[in-house]
Amino acid sequence: MERRVVRCRYLVIGSGVAGLHTAWRASLSGDVVLLTKRSLFDSATAYAQGGIAAAIGAGDSPELHQRDTLAAGAAMCDRAAVDVLVHEGPARVRELRSAGVHFDLDPRGEFLLGKEAAHSERRIVHAHGDQTGAEVVRALVERVRATEQVRVLERTRALELIVDDGICFGVRASHAGAPLEIHADATVLATGGCGQVYRYTTNPAVATGDGIALAYRAGAELEDMEFVQFHPTALDTPETPLALISEAVRGEGAILINTLGERFMPARHPDAELAPRDVVAREVFREQQTTGGVRLDATALGAEFAQRFPGIFALCMARGVDPRVEPIPVTPAAHYAMGGIVTDLAGRSTLRRLYACGEVARTGVHGANRLASNSLLEGLVFAERVARDLETVSPLDAVPPAREWRVPPLTDRGAAQVAANLIRETMWKHAGIVRSADGLRTCLVTLDDIERRLPEGATEEANLVDTARLIARAALLREESRGGHYRADFPRSRRSWQHRHVLWRGTGALVTT
Ligand code: FAD
Ligand code: SIN
């Protein structure tokens, strides 16, 4: 099939909060091509429930938000990046409101603010109770669609970055199965996370770590890949992905109980159910291993549950659980990747003309454990910074070296599916909530074996393998427990590991000092 080439000033890959904001904002200074591998509405952003954290309430301040973010990050955040996040966040949230996002407001027209774990203040803005992400996507998609300077290509999957001599020229992509090359003065990866490497995850099917794998193969630096966040309360069903029961439900007073009906969190942490997310996830996991299942009891909210959390209420009822009168069965699930492509405060990666923002980027704001509802905020704040920096990018006066290529047809869909399932089971078992050197070594051997047997054209599964391997190798190197990374053989945080990161440069890992 003949290769088509499209040229633009800016190429944005991904249509979550980060990609949609970048595309619209960048279009103010040049033409944009926006790629997304399914529809514009397919993203983790669309599923976000709790909301967006921003220091806008009376009595709150960016300094308090910064303090909470740094505390959750377990001494691994970059203070300068957190500073940017908390100070620029409120303006971005107000802009969203001006852009037509219908946030929940009080009768005076002020934001209604929710509470989530490890936040010292009520600072979570939300929309339609628990449908913040869908509302944000609705408004941002509308804006992008109304912008002539943005050309949207749906069902278009980036397969490979075109990089020559450390400069990114764009991507090779599959456009509904046909080869398409897009050349741009600057390329922005906004491809989201990689929760699909785990058997139990809240992440949608599109979260296969493509941006991580593409950037890694192209030689961009990556960092903090061992820090994966597990959400403590996904709805415990046999489905994949699992539906989320927002932390905001605990913020409104719901409690965790074991099979004996006992509340266990107060004995494990002074903040009980609102302890940092990594702590609650591990305790739920531990309780599952010892007493069996765990349930979230929100019955004290009674009829109010359906008003405050209409989306979660519907999710539960559709699965035969009425949260007004019975506890909800819950389980931890992979939820968020703190690590990713190393970027500076303008979103620049270590390859020239390649940017990253949103979950795929490692800006340094989350450290070892993201504070709840800080990721939509990060997506907005750093997408804005990327867009501003793009204005300074000079037009490319060179063309990328031409090369013949094709979209490899998938030869055996069944074998690809088997491989994906095996990756997910292996990662859950060995590189999940509790890790050890033996388990991680087994995991790496299994991943190599899966890779050898991948059928031709299994490009998404190849991305899963590469991303999984980066997580497992980094987790093996970090011989301590910190934030989302817990090693049964090194159960404590070690001062010698504080502020040290596992950095991927080329195909080698090094530990920074
Ligand atoms: P995404 O929203 O995941 O978008 C990535 C985009 O890239 C998608 O459109 C995808 O199709 C596209 N893509 C991927 N690979 C390719 C490729 N190869 N080619 C082309 N396109 C590609 N965070 C909060 O702050 N508050 C919350 O309340 C909250 N709730 C959450 C609830 C759930 C169930 C989940 C899963 C996450 C939640 N998070 C929340 C986390 C937050 O939603 C994500 O971190 C954030 O939305 C990521 O935004 P993003 O734009 O970086 O990526
Ligand atoms: C939630 O609503 O519990 C998820 C919030 C987040 O992931 O930030």
Coordinates of C-alpha atoms and ligand atoms in Angstrom, one line a residue:
M1 CA 0.0 0.0 0.0
E2 CA 1.3 3.4 -0.9
R3 CA 2.6 5.5 2.0
R4 CA 0.9 8.9 2.4
V5 CA 2.7 11.8 4.0
V6 CA 0.9 14.7 5.8
R7 CA 2.8 17.8 6.9
C8 CA 1.9 20.2 9.7
R9 CA 3.4 22.6 12.1
Y10 CA 2.4 20.7 15.3
L11 CA 1.6 17.0 15.7
V12 CA -0.3 16.0 18.9
I13 CA -0.8 12.3 19.7
G14 CA -3.6 11.4 22.0
S15 CA -7.1 12.9 22.8
G16 CA -7.2 12.9 26.6
V17 CA -7.1 16.1 28.6
A18 CA -3.4 16.7 27.8
G19 CA -3.8 16.2 24.0
L20 CA -7.1 18.0 23.6
H21 CA -5.8 21.1 25.5
T22 CA -2.4 21.1 23.7
A23 CA -4.1 20.8 20.3
W24 CA -6.5 23.6 20.9
R25 CA -4.0 25.9 22.5
A26 CA -1.2 25.2 19.9
S27 CA -3.6 25.9 17.1
L28 CA -3.5 29.6 18.1
S29 CA 0.0 29.7 16.7
G30 CA 0.0 27.1 13.9
D31 CA -1.8 24.2 12.2
V32 CA -2.2 21.0 14.2
V33 CA -2.8 17.4 13.4
L34 CA -4.4 15.5 16.3
L35 CA -4.1 11.7 16.2
T36 CA -6.0 9.3 18.4
K37 CA -6.1 5.6 18.1
R38 CA -9.8 5.1 18.6
S39 CA -12.4 7.9 18.8
L40 CA -11.8 11.3 20.3
F41 CA -13.7 10.2 23.4
D42 CA -11.6 7.1 24.1
S43 CA -9.2 8.0 26.9
A44 CA -8.6 7.6 30.7
T45 CA -9.7 11.2 31.0
A46 CA -13.2 10.4 30.0
Y47 CA -13.5 8.0 33.0
A48 CA -12.2 10.4 35.7
Q49 CA -14.7 10.5 38.6
G50 CA -13.3 12.4 41.6
G51 CA -12.3 15.6 39.9
I52 CA -9.5 18.1 39.6
A53 CA -7.5 19.3 42.6
A54 CA -6.9 23.1 42.8
A55 CA -6.3 25.4 45.7
I56 CA -9.3 27.7 45.1
G57 CA -11.3 27.3 48.3
A58 CA -11.4 29.8 51.2
G59 CA -8.6 29.0 53.6
D60 CA -6.7 26.9 51.0
S61 CA -3.5 28.0 49.3
P62 CA -1.0 26.8 46.7
E63 CA 1.4 26.3 49.5
L64 CA -0.9 23.9 51.3
H65 CA -1.5 22.1 48.1
Q66 CA 2.2 21.9 47.5
R67 CA 2.8 20.5 51.0
D68 CA 0.3 17.7 50.5
T69 CA 1.6 16.9 47.1
L70 CA 5.2 16.7 48.3
A71 CA 4.2 14.6 51.3
A72 CA 2.3 12.0 49.1
G73 CA 5.3 11.9 46.7
A74 CA 7.5 10.4 49.5
A75 CA 10.6 12.6 48.9
M76 CA 10.7 11.9 45.2
C77 CA 8.9 15.0 43.7
D78 CA 10.7 17.8 41.9
R79 CA 9.8 20.8 43.9
A80 CA 10.0 23.2 41.0
A81 CA 7.5 21.1 39.0
V82 CA 5.1 20.9 42.0
D83 CA 5.4 24.7 42.4
V84 CA 4.3 25.2 38.8
L85 CA 1.4 22.7 39.3
V86 CA -0.1 24.3 42.3
H87 CA 0.4 27.9 41.3
E88 CA -0.8 27.6 37.7
G89 CA -3.5 25.1 38.5
P90 CA -6.3 27.4 39.7
A91 CA -6.1 29.6 36.5
R92 CA -6.4 26.5 34.3
V93 CA -9.5 25.3 36.2
R94 CA -11.1 28.7 35.9
E95 CA -10.3 28.6 32.2
L96 CA -12.1 25.3 31.8
R97 CA -15.1 26.8 33.4
S98 CA -15.0 29.7 30.9
A99 CA -14.6 27.1 28.1
G100 CA -18.0 25.7 29.0
V101 CA -17.2 22.9 31.5
H102 CA -20.3 22.6 33.8
F103 CA -18.7 22.2 37.2
D104 CA -20.8 21.6 40.3
L105 CA -21.4 25.0 41.9
D106 CA -23.1 26.2 45.1
P107 CA -26.0 28.6 45.1
R108 CA -23.6 31.5 45.0
G109 CA -21.9 30.2 41.9
E110 CA -18.8 29.1 43.7
F111 CA -17.1 25.7 43.1
L112 CA -18.4 22.9 45.3
L113 CA -15.2 21.3 46.7
G114 CA -14.8 17.6 47.4
K115 CA -12.3 15.9 49.7
E116 CA -10.0 13.0 48.8
A117 CA -7.2 11.1 50.6
A118 CA -4.1 12.9 51.8
H119 CA -5.5 16.3 50.9
S120 CA -5.5 18.5 54.0
E121 CA -8.3 20.7 52.5
R122 CA -11.5 20.3 50.5
R123 CA -10.1 21.2 47.1
I124 CA -11.5 18.8 44.4
V125 CA -13.7 20.5 41.8
H126 CA -16.1 18.1 40.1
A127 CA -18.8 17.9 37.5
H128 CA -22.2 16.1 37.5
G129 CA -21.1 14.6 40.9
D130 CA -18.7 12.0 39.7
Q131 CA -18.5 12.5 35.9
T132 CA -15.8 15.2 35.8
G133 CA -13.7 13.5 33.1
A134 CA -16.6 13.0 30.7
E135 CA -17.7 16.6 31.1
V136 CA -14.2 17.9 30.6
V137 CA -13.8 15.7 27.5
R138 CA -17.2 16.9 26.1
A139 CA -16.2 20.5 26.4
L140 CA -12.7 20.1 25.1
V141 CA -13.7 17.9 22.1
E142 CA -16.4 20.5 21.2
R143 CA -13.7 23.2 21.2
V144 CA -11.3 21.2 19.2
R145 CA -13.9 20.3 16.6
A146 CA -14.8 23.9 16.2
T147 CA -11.2 24.9 15.5
E148 CA -10.4 24.9 11.9
Q149 CA -6.6 24.9 12.5
V150 CA -6.9 21.4 14.1
R151 CA -7.2 18.4 11.8
V152 CA -8.4 15.4 13.7
L153 CA -7.5 11.8 12.6
E154 CA -9.4 9.2 14.6
R155 CA -8.6 5.4 14.3
T156 CA -5.0 6.5 13.7
R157 CA -2.4 4.8 15.8
A158 CA 1.2 6.0 16.2
L159 CA 3.5 3.1 15.5
E160 CA 7.0 4.6 15.6
L161 CA 8.6 8.0 16.1
I162 CA 10.7 9.2 13.2
V163 CA 13.9 10.2 14.8
D164 CA 17.2 11.0 13.1
D165 CA 20.3 12.3 14.8
G166 CA 18.4 13.0 18.0
I167 CA 15.7 15.1 16.2
C168 CA 12.1 14.0 16.1
F169 CA 10.5 14.6 12.7
G170 CA 7.0 13.1 13.4
V171 CA 5.5 9.6 13.4
R172 CA 4.8 6.6 11.3
A173 CA 1.1 5.6 12.0
S174 CA -1.6 3.2 11.0
H175 CA -4.6 5.1 9.7
A176 CA -7.4 2.6 9.8
G177 CA -4.8 0.0 8.8
A178 CA -3.1 2.1 6.0
P179 CA 0.4 3.5 6.4
L180 CA 0.5 7.2 7.1
E181 CA 3.6 9.4 7.8
I182 CA 3.1 12.7 9.6
H183 CA 5.9 15.2 9.6
A184 CA 5.8 18.2 12.0
D185 CA 8.0 21.0 13.3
A186 CA 7.3 19.5 16.8
T187 CA 5.6 16.3 18.0
V188 CA 3.7 16.1 21.3
L189 CA 3.2 12.7 22.9
A190 CA 0.0 12.8 25.1
T191 CA -0.7 9.1 24.9
G192 CA -1.7 8.5 28.6
G193 CA -0.7 5.6 30.8
C194 CA -0.1 1.9 30.8
G195 CA -2.5 0.3 33.2
Q196 CA -3.3 -2.4 30.7
V197 CA -0.1 -4.2 31.6
Y198 CA -1.9 -5.4 34.7
R199 CA -4.6 -8.0 35.1
Y200 CA -6.6 -5.7 37.4
T201 CA -6.8 -2.1 36.2
T202 CA -9.2 0.8 36.1
N203 CA -7.5 2.0 32.8
P204 CA -9.4 1.7 29.5
A205 CA -8.3 -0.5 26.7
V206 CA -6.3 2.3 25.0
A207 CA -3.9 2.6 28.0
T208 CA -1.3 0.2 26.6
G209 CA 1.9 2.3 27.2
D210 CA 2.4 3.1 23.5
G211 CA 4.0 6.5 24.2
I212 CA 6.4 5.0 26.7
A213 CA 7.4 2.2 24.3
L214 CA 7.8 4.5 21.3
A215 CA 9.9 7.1 23.2
Y216 CA 12.0 4.4 24.8
R217 CA 12.8 2.8 21.4
A218 CA 13.6 6.2 20.0
G219 CA 16.1 6.9 22.7
A220 CA 14.3 9.5 24.9
E221 CA 15.0 9.3 28.6
L222 CA 12.4 7.8 30.9
E223 CA 12.3 7.8 34.7
D224 CA 10.5 6.5 37.8
M225 CA 8.9 3.6 35.9
E226 CA 8.7 1.4 39.1
F227 CA 6.3 3.8 40.7
V228 CA 2.8 2.5 39.7
Q229 CA -0.2 3.6 41.7
F230 CA -2.8 1.0 42.7
H231 CA -6.2 2.4 43.5
P232 CA -7.6 0.7 46.6
T233 CA -11.3 0.6 45.6
A234 CA -12.2 -0.7 42.1
L235 CA -15.5 -2.5 42.0
D236 CA -14.6 -6.2 42.5
T237 CA -16.1 -8.0 39.4
P238 CA -14.6 -10.4 36.8
E239 CA -14.6 -7.6 34.2
T240 CA -11.6 -5.8 32.6
P241 CA -11.1 -3.0 33.0
L242 CA -12.7 -2.7 36.4
A243 CA -15.1 0.1 37.3
L244 CA -13.8 2.6 39.8
I245 CA -15.4 3.5 43.1
S246 CA -14.0 7.0 43.6
E247 CA -11.9 8.0 46.6
A248 CA -14.4 10.8 46.9
V249 CA -16.9 8.2 48.3
R250 CA -14.4 7.7 51.2
G251 CA -14.1 11.5 51.3
E252 CA -17.8 11.6 52.1
G253 CA -17.4 9.1 55.0
A254 CA -17.6 5.6 53.5
I255 CA -15.5 3.0 55.4
L256 CA -13.7 -0.2 54.5
I257 CA -14.7 -3.4 56.2
N258 CA -13.4 -7.0 55.9
T259 CA -15.4 -10.2 55.5
L260 CA -16.0 -10.2 59.3
G261 CA -17.6 -6.8 59.0
E262 CA -14.7 -5.2 60.9
R263 CA -13.4 -1.8 60.0
F264 CA -9.6 -2.2 59.7
M265 CA -8.1 1.1 58.5
P266 CA -8.1 3.1 61.8
A267 CA -5.7 0.6 63.3
R268 CA -3.4 0.8 60.3
H269 CA -3.0 4.5 59.8
P270 CA -4.0 7.7 61.7
D271 CA -5.9 9.0 58.7
A272 CA -7.8 5.6 58.3
E273 CA -9.6 5.4 54.9
L274 CA -8.2 8.8 53.9
A275 CA -4.5 7.7 54.3
P276 CA -2.3 8.1 51.2
R277 CA -3.6 5.9 48.4
D278 CA -0.6 3.5 48.4
V279 CA -1.1 2.8 52.1
V280 CA -4.8 2.1 51.7
A281 CA -4.3 -0.1 48.6
R282 CA -1.7 -2.3 50.4
E283 CA -3.9 -2.6 53.4
V284 CA -6.9 -3.7 51.3
F285 CA -4.6 -6.2 49.5
R286 CA -3.3 -7.5 52.8
E287 CA -6.9 -7.9 54.2
Q288 CA -7.9 -9.8 51.0
Q289 CA -5.0 -12.2 51.6
T290 CA -5.8 -12.7 55.3
T291 CA -9.5 -12.5 55.8
G292 CA -10.8 -12.7 52.3
G293 CA -12.8 -10.0 50.5
V294 CA -13.0 -6.3 51.3
R295 CA -16.1 -4.1 51.0
L296 CA -16.7 -0.3 51.1
D297 CA -19.6 0.6 53.3
A298 CA -21.3 3.8 52.1
T299 CA -24.7 3.0 53.5
A300 CA -24.4 5.9 56.0
L301 CA -24.9 8.2 52.9
G302 CA -28.3 6.5 52.3
A303 CA -30.3 8.1 49.5
E304 CA -27.8 10.9 49.2
F305 CA -25.4 8.4 47.5
A306 CA -27.3 8.5 44.2
Q307 CA -27.4 12.3 44.1
R308 CA -23.7 12.9 45.0
F309 CA -22.4 9.9 42.9
P310 CA -24.9 9.3 40.1
G311 CA -22.4 7.6 37.8
I312 CA -21.0 5.2 40.5
F313 CA -24.5 4.5 41.7
A314 CA -25.5 3.4 38.1
L315 CA -22.3 1.3 37.8
C316 CA -23.1 -0.5 41.0
M317 CA -26.8 -1.0 40.3
A318 CA -26.0 -2.4 36.9
R319 CA -23.9 -5.0 38.6
G320 CA -26.6 -5.9 41.2
V321 CA -25.1 -3.9 44.2
D322 CA -27.3 -1.2 45.8
P323 CA -24.8 1.0 47.7
R324 CA -27.5 2.8 49.6
V325 CA -28.3 -0.4 51.6
E326 CA -25.3 -2.7 51.2
P327 CA -21.5 -2.5 51.2
I328 CA -19.8 -2.5 47.8
P329 CA -17.2 -5.3 47.1
V330 CA -13.9 -3.7 46.2
T331 CA -10.4 -4.7 45.1
P332 CA -7.2 -2.7 44.4
A333 CA -6.3 -2.2 40.7
A334 CA -3.5 -0.6 38.7
H335 CA -4.6 3.0 38.2
Y336 CA -1.8 5.4 37.3
A337 CA 1.8 5.5 36.2
M338 CA 3.9 8.1 38.0
G339 CA 6.9 7.5 35.8
G340 CA 7.3 8.1 32.1
I341 CA 9.1 10.3 29.6
V342 CA 11.4 12.8 31.3
T343 CA 10.4 16.4 30.5
D344 CA 11.5 19.8 31.7
L345 CA 9.1 22.5 32.9
A346 CA 8.2 23.3 29.3
G347 CA 7.3 19.7 28.5
R348 CA 10.4 19.1 26.4
S349 CA 11.7 15.6 26.3
T350 CA 15.4 14.8 25.8
L351 CA 15.0 14.4 22.1
R352 CA 14.8 17.6 20.1
R353 CA 11.4 18.6 18.8
L354 CA 9.7 15.9 20.9
Y355 CA 7.4 17.0 23.8
A356 CA 5.3 15.0 26.2
C357 CA 2.5 15.9 28.6
G358 CA -0.1 14.2 30.7
E359 CA 0.3 10.8 32.2
V360 CA 2.9 9.7 29.7
A361 CA 5.3 12.4 30.9
R362 CA 7.4 12.3 34.0
T363 CA 7.4 16.0 35.0
G364 CA 8.3 15.2 38.6
V365 CA 5.1 16.4 40.2
H366 CA 4.0 13.0 41.5
G367 CA 7.2 11.5 42.9
A368 CA 6.6 8.0 44.2
N369 CA 2.9 8.4 44.8
R370 CA 0.4 10.8 43.1
L371 CA -1.9 12.8 45.2
A372 CA -5.5 12.1 44.2
S373 CA -6.9 14.3 41.4
N374 CA -3.6 15.9 40.7
S375 CA -3.3 14.2 37.2
L376 CA -6.1 16.0 35.4
L377 CA -4.5 19.2 36.8
E378 CA -1.0 18.2 35.6
G379 CA -2.4 17.4 32.2
L380 CA -3.9 20.9 31.9
V381 CA -1.0 22.8 33.4
F382 CA 1.7 21.2 31.4
A383 CA -0.3 21.0 28.2
E384 CA -0.5 24.8 28.4
R385 CA 3.2 25.1 29.0
V386 CA 3.9 22.8 26.1
A387 CA 1.7 24.9 23.8
R388 CA 3.4 28.1 24.9
D389 CA 6.8 26.6 24.2
L390 CA 5.7 25.3 20.8
E391 CA 5.4 28.9 19.6
T392 CA 9.2 29.2 19.9
V393 CA 9.9 26.2 17.7
S394 CA 11.5 27.1 14.4
P395 CA 10.2 25.5 11.2
L396 CA 12.1 22.4 10.3
D397 CA 14.2 23.0 7.2
A398 CA 15.3 19.3 6.8
V399 CA 13.2 16.3 5.8
P400 CA 13.4 13.0 7.5
P401 CA 15.4 10.3 5.7
A402 CA 12.9 8.3 3.5
R403 CA 12.4 4.7 4.3
E404 CA 10.1 2.0 2.9
W405 CA 7.8 0.6 5.6
R406 CA 4.3 -0.9 5.9
V407 CA 1.8 -1.5 8.6
P408 CA 2.5 -5.1 9.6
P409 CA -0.8 -7.1 9.4
L410 CA -1.6 -9.0 12.6
T411 CA -1.1 -12.7 11.6
D412 CA -2.7 -14.4 14.6
R413 CA -5.2 -12.3 16.7
G414 CA -5.8 -15.2 19.1
A415 CA -2.1 -15.6 19.9
A416 CA -1.8 -11.8 20.5
Q417 CA -4.7 -11.9 22.9
V418 CA -3.2 -14.9 24.8
A419 CA 0.1 -13.0 25.0
A420 CA -1.6 -9.9 26.3
N421 CA -3.4 -11.9 29.0
L422 CA -0.2 -13.6 30.0
I423 CA 1.6 -10.3 30.4
R424 CA -1.2 -9.0 32.6
E425 CA -1.3 -12.0 34.8
T426 CA 2.5 -12.1 35.2
M427 CA 2.7 -8.4 36.0
W428 CA -0.1 -8.6 38.5
K429 CA 1.5 -11.5 40.3
H430 CA 5.1 -10.4 40.3
A431 CA 5.3 -6.6 39.7
G432 CA 2.0 -5.6 41.4
I433 CA 1.2 -4.3 44.9
V434 CA 3.8 -6.5 46.6
R435 CA 7.1 -7.2 44.8
S436 CA 10.3 -9.2 45.5
A437 CA 13.5 -9.9 43.7
D438 CA 12.6 -13.5 43.0
G439 CA 9.2 -12.6 41.6
L440 CA 10.6 -9.7 39.5
R441 CA 13.3 -12.0 38.0
T442 CA 10.6 -14.6 37.1
C443 CA 8.5 -11.8 35.6
L444 CA 11.4 -10.6 33.4
V445 CA 12.1 -14.2 32.2
T446 CA 8.4 -14.7 31.4
L447 CA 8.2 -11.3 29.5
D448 CA 11.2 -12.3 27.4
D449 CA 9.6 -15.6 26.6
I450 CA 6.3 -13.9 25.7
E451 CA 8.1 -11.4 23.4
R452 CA 9.8 -14.3 21.5
R453 CA 6.4 -15.8 20.8
L454 CA 4.5 -12.6 19.8
P455 CA 2.9 -13.1 16.3
E456 CA 3.8 -10.6 13.5
G457 CA 1.9 -7.4 13.7
A458 CA 1.2 -7.6 17.4
T459 CA 2.4 -4.0 17.8
E460 CA 0.3 -3.1 20.8
E461 CA 1.3 -6.2 22.6
A462 CA 4.9 -5.4 21.9
N463 CA 4.4 -2.0 23.6
L464 CA 2.9 -3.8 26.6
V465 CA 5.9 -6.1 26.8
D466 CA 8.4 -3.2 26.6
T467 CA 6.5 -1.1 29.2
A468 CA 6.1 -4.1 31.5
R469 CA 9.8 -4.8 31.3
L470 CA 10.7 -1.2 32.2
I471 CA 8.5 -1.4 35.3
A472 CA 9.8 -4.7 36.4
R473 CA 13.5 -3.9 35.8
A474 CA 13.2 -0.6 37.6
A475 CA 11.4 -2.3 40.5
L476 CA 14.1 -4.9 40.7
L477 CA 16.8 -2.2 40.9
R478 CA 15.0 -0.2 43.6
E479 CA 15.9 -2.2 46.7
E480 CA 13.6 -0.4 49.2
S481 CA 9.9 0.4 49.6
R482 CA 8.6 3.9 48.8
G483 CA 5.2 5.2 47.7
G484 CA 3.6 2.9 45.2
H485 CA 6.6 0.6 45.1
Y486 CA 6.6 -2.0 47.8
R487 CA 9.3 -4.7 48.1
A488 CA 8.5 -7.6 50.5
D489 CA 12.2 -8.2 50.7
F490 CA 13.0 -4.6 51.5
P491 CA 9.9 -3.4 53.3
R492 CA 11.3 -0.1 54.5
S493 CA 12.2 3.1 52.8
R494 CA 16.0 3.6 52.8
R495 CA 17.6 7.0 53.2
S496 CA 20.2 5.9 50.6
W497 CA 17.5 5.7 48.0
Q498 CA 15.8 9.0 48.8
H499 CA 15.9 11.5 45.8
R500 CA 17.5 8.8 43.6
H501 CA 15.8 7.8 40.4
V502 CA 16.0 4.9 38.0
L503 CA 16.7 6.7 34.7
W504 CA 16.5 5.0 31.3
R505 CA 18.9 6.3 28.8
G506 CA 19.1 4.4 25.5
T507 CA 18.3 0.9 26.5
G508 CA 20.3 1.0 29.7
A509 CA 19.2 1.9 33.2
L510 CA 21.2 3.9 35.6
V511 CA 20.5 5.1 39.1
T512 CA 20.9 8.8 39.5
T513 CA 22.6 10.2 42.6
Ligands
FAD1 P1 -5.5 9.9 28.4 O1 -6.7 10.6 28.9 O2 -5.4 8.4 28.8 O3 -5.5 9.9 26.9 C1 -4.5 9.3 26.1 C2 -4.9 9.3 24.6 O4 -3.9 8.8 23.8 C3 -6.2 8.5 24.3 O5 -7.0 9.3 23.5 C4 -5.6 7.3 23.6 O6 -6.5 6.7 22.7 C5 -4.5 8.0 22.8 N1 -3.4 7.1 22.4 C6 -2.7 6.2 23.1 N2 -1.8 5.5 22.4 C7 -1.9 6.0 21.1 C8 -1.3 5.8 19.9 N3 -0.3 4.9 19.8 N4 -1.6 6.5 18.8 C9 -2.6 7.4 18.9 N5 -3.3 7.7 20.0 C10 -2.9 7.0 21.1 N6 -7.2 11.8 37.6 C11 -7.6 12.9 38.3 O7 -6.9 13.9 38.4 N7 -8.9 12.9 38.8 C12 -9.8 11.9 38.8 O8 -10.9 12.0 39.3 C13 -9.3 10.7 38.1 N8 -10.1 9.6 38.0 C14 -9.7 8.6 37.3 C15 -10.6 7.5 37.1 C16 -10.3 6.5 36.3 C17 -11.2 5.3 36.1 C18 -9.0 6.4 35.6 C19 -8.6 5.3 34.8 C20 -8.1 7.5 35.9 C21 -8.5 8.5 36.7 N9 -7.6 9.6 36.9 C22 -8.0 10.7 37.5 C23 -6.3 9.7 36.2 C24 -6.5 10.6 34.9 O9 -7.8 10.3 34.4 C25 -5.4 10.3 33.9 O10 -4.2 10.3 34.5 C26 -5.5 11.5 32.9 O11 -6.8 11.5 32.3 C27 -4.5 11.2 31.8 O12 -4.7 12.1 30.7 P2 -3.9 12.0 29.4 O13 -4.4 13.1 28.5 O14 -2.5 12.1 29.7 O15 -4.2 10.6 28.8
SIN2 C1 -10.8 8.8 42.3 O1 -11.9 9.4 42.0 O2 -10.7 8.1 43.3 C2 -9.7 8.8 41.4 C3 -9.0 10.1 41.5 C4 -7.7 10.1 40.9 O3 -7.2 9.1 40.4 O4 -7.0 11.1 41.0

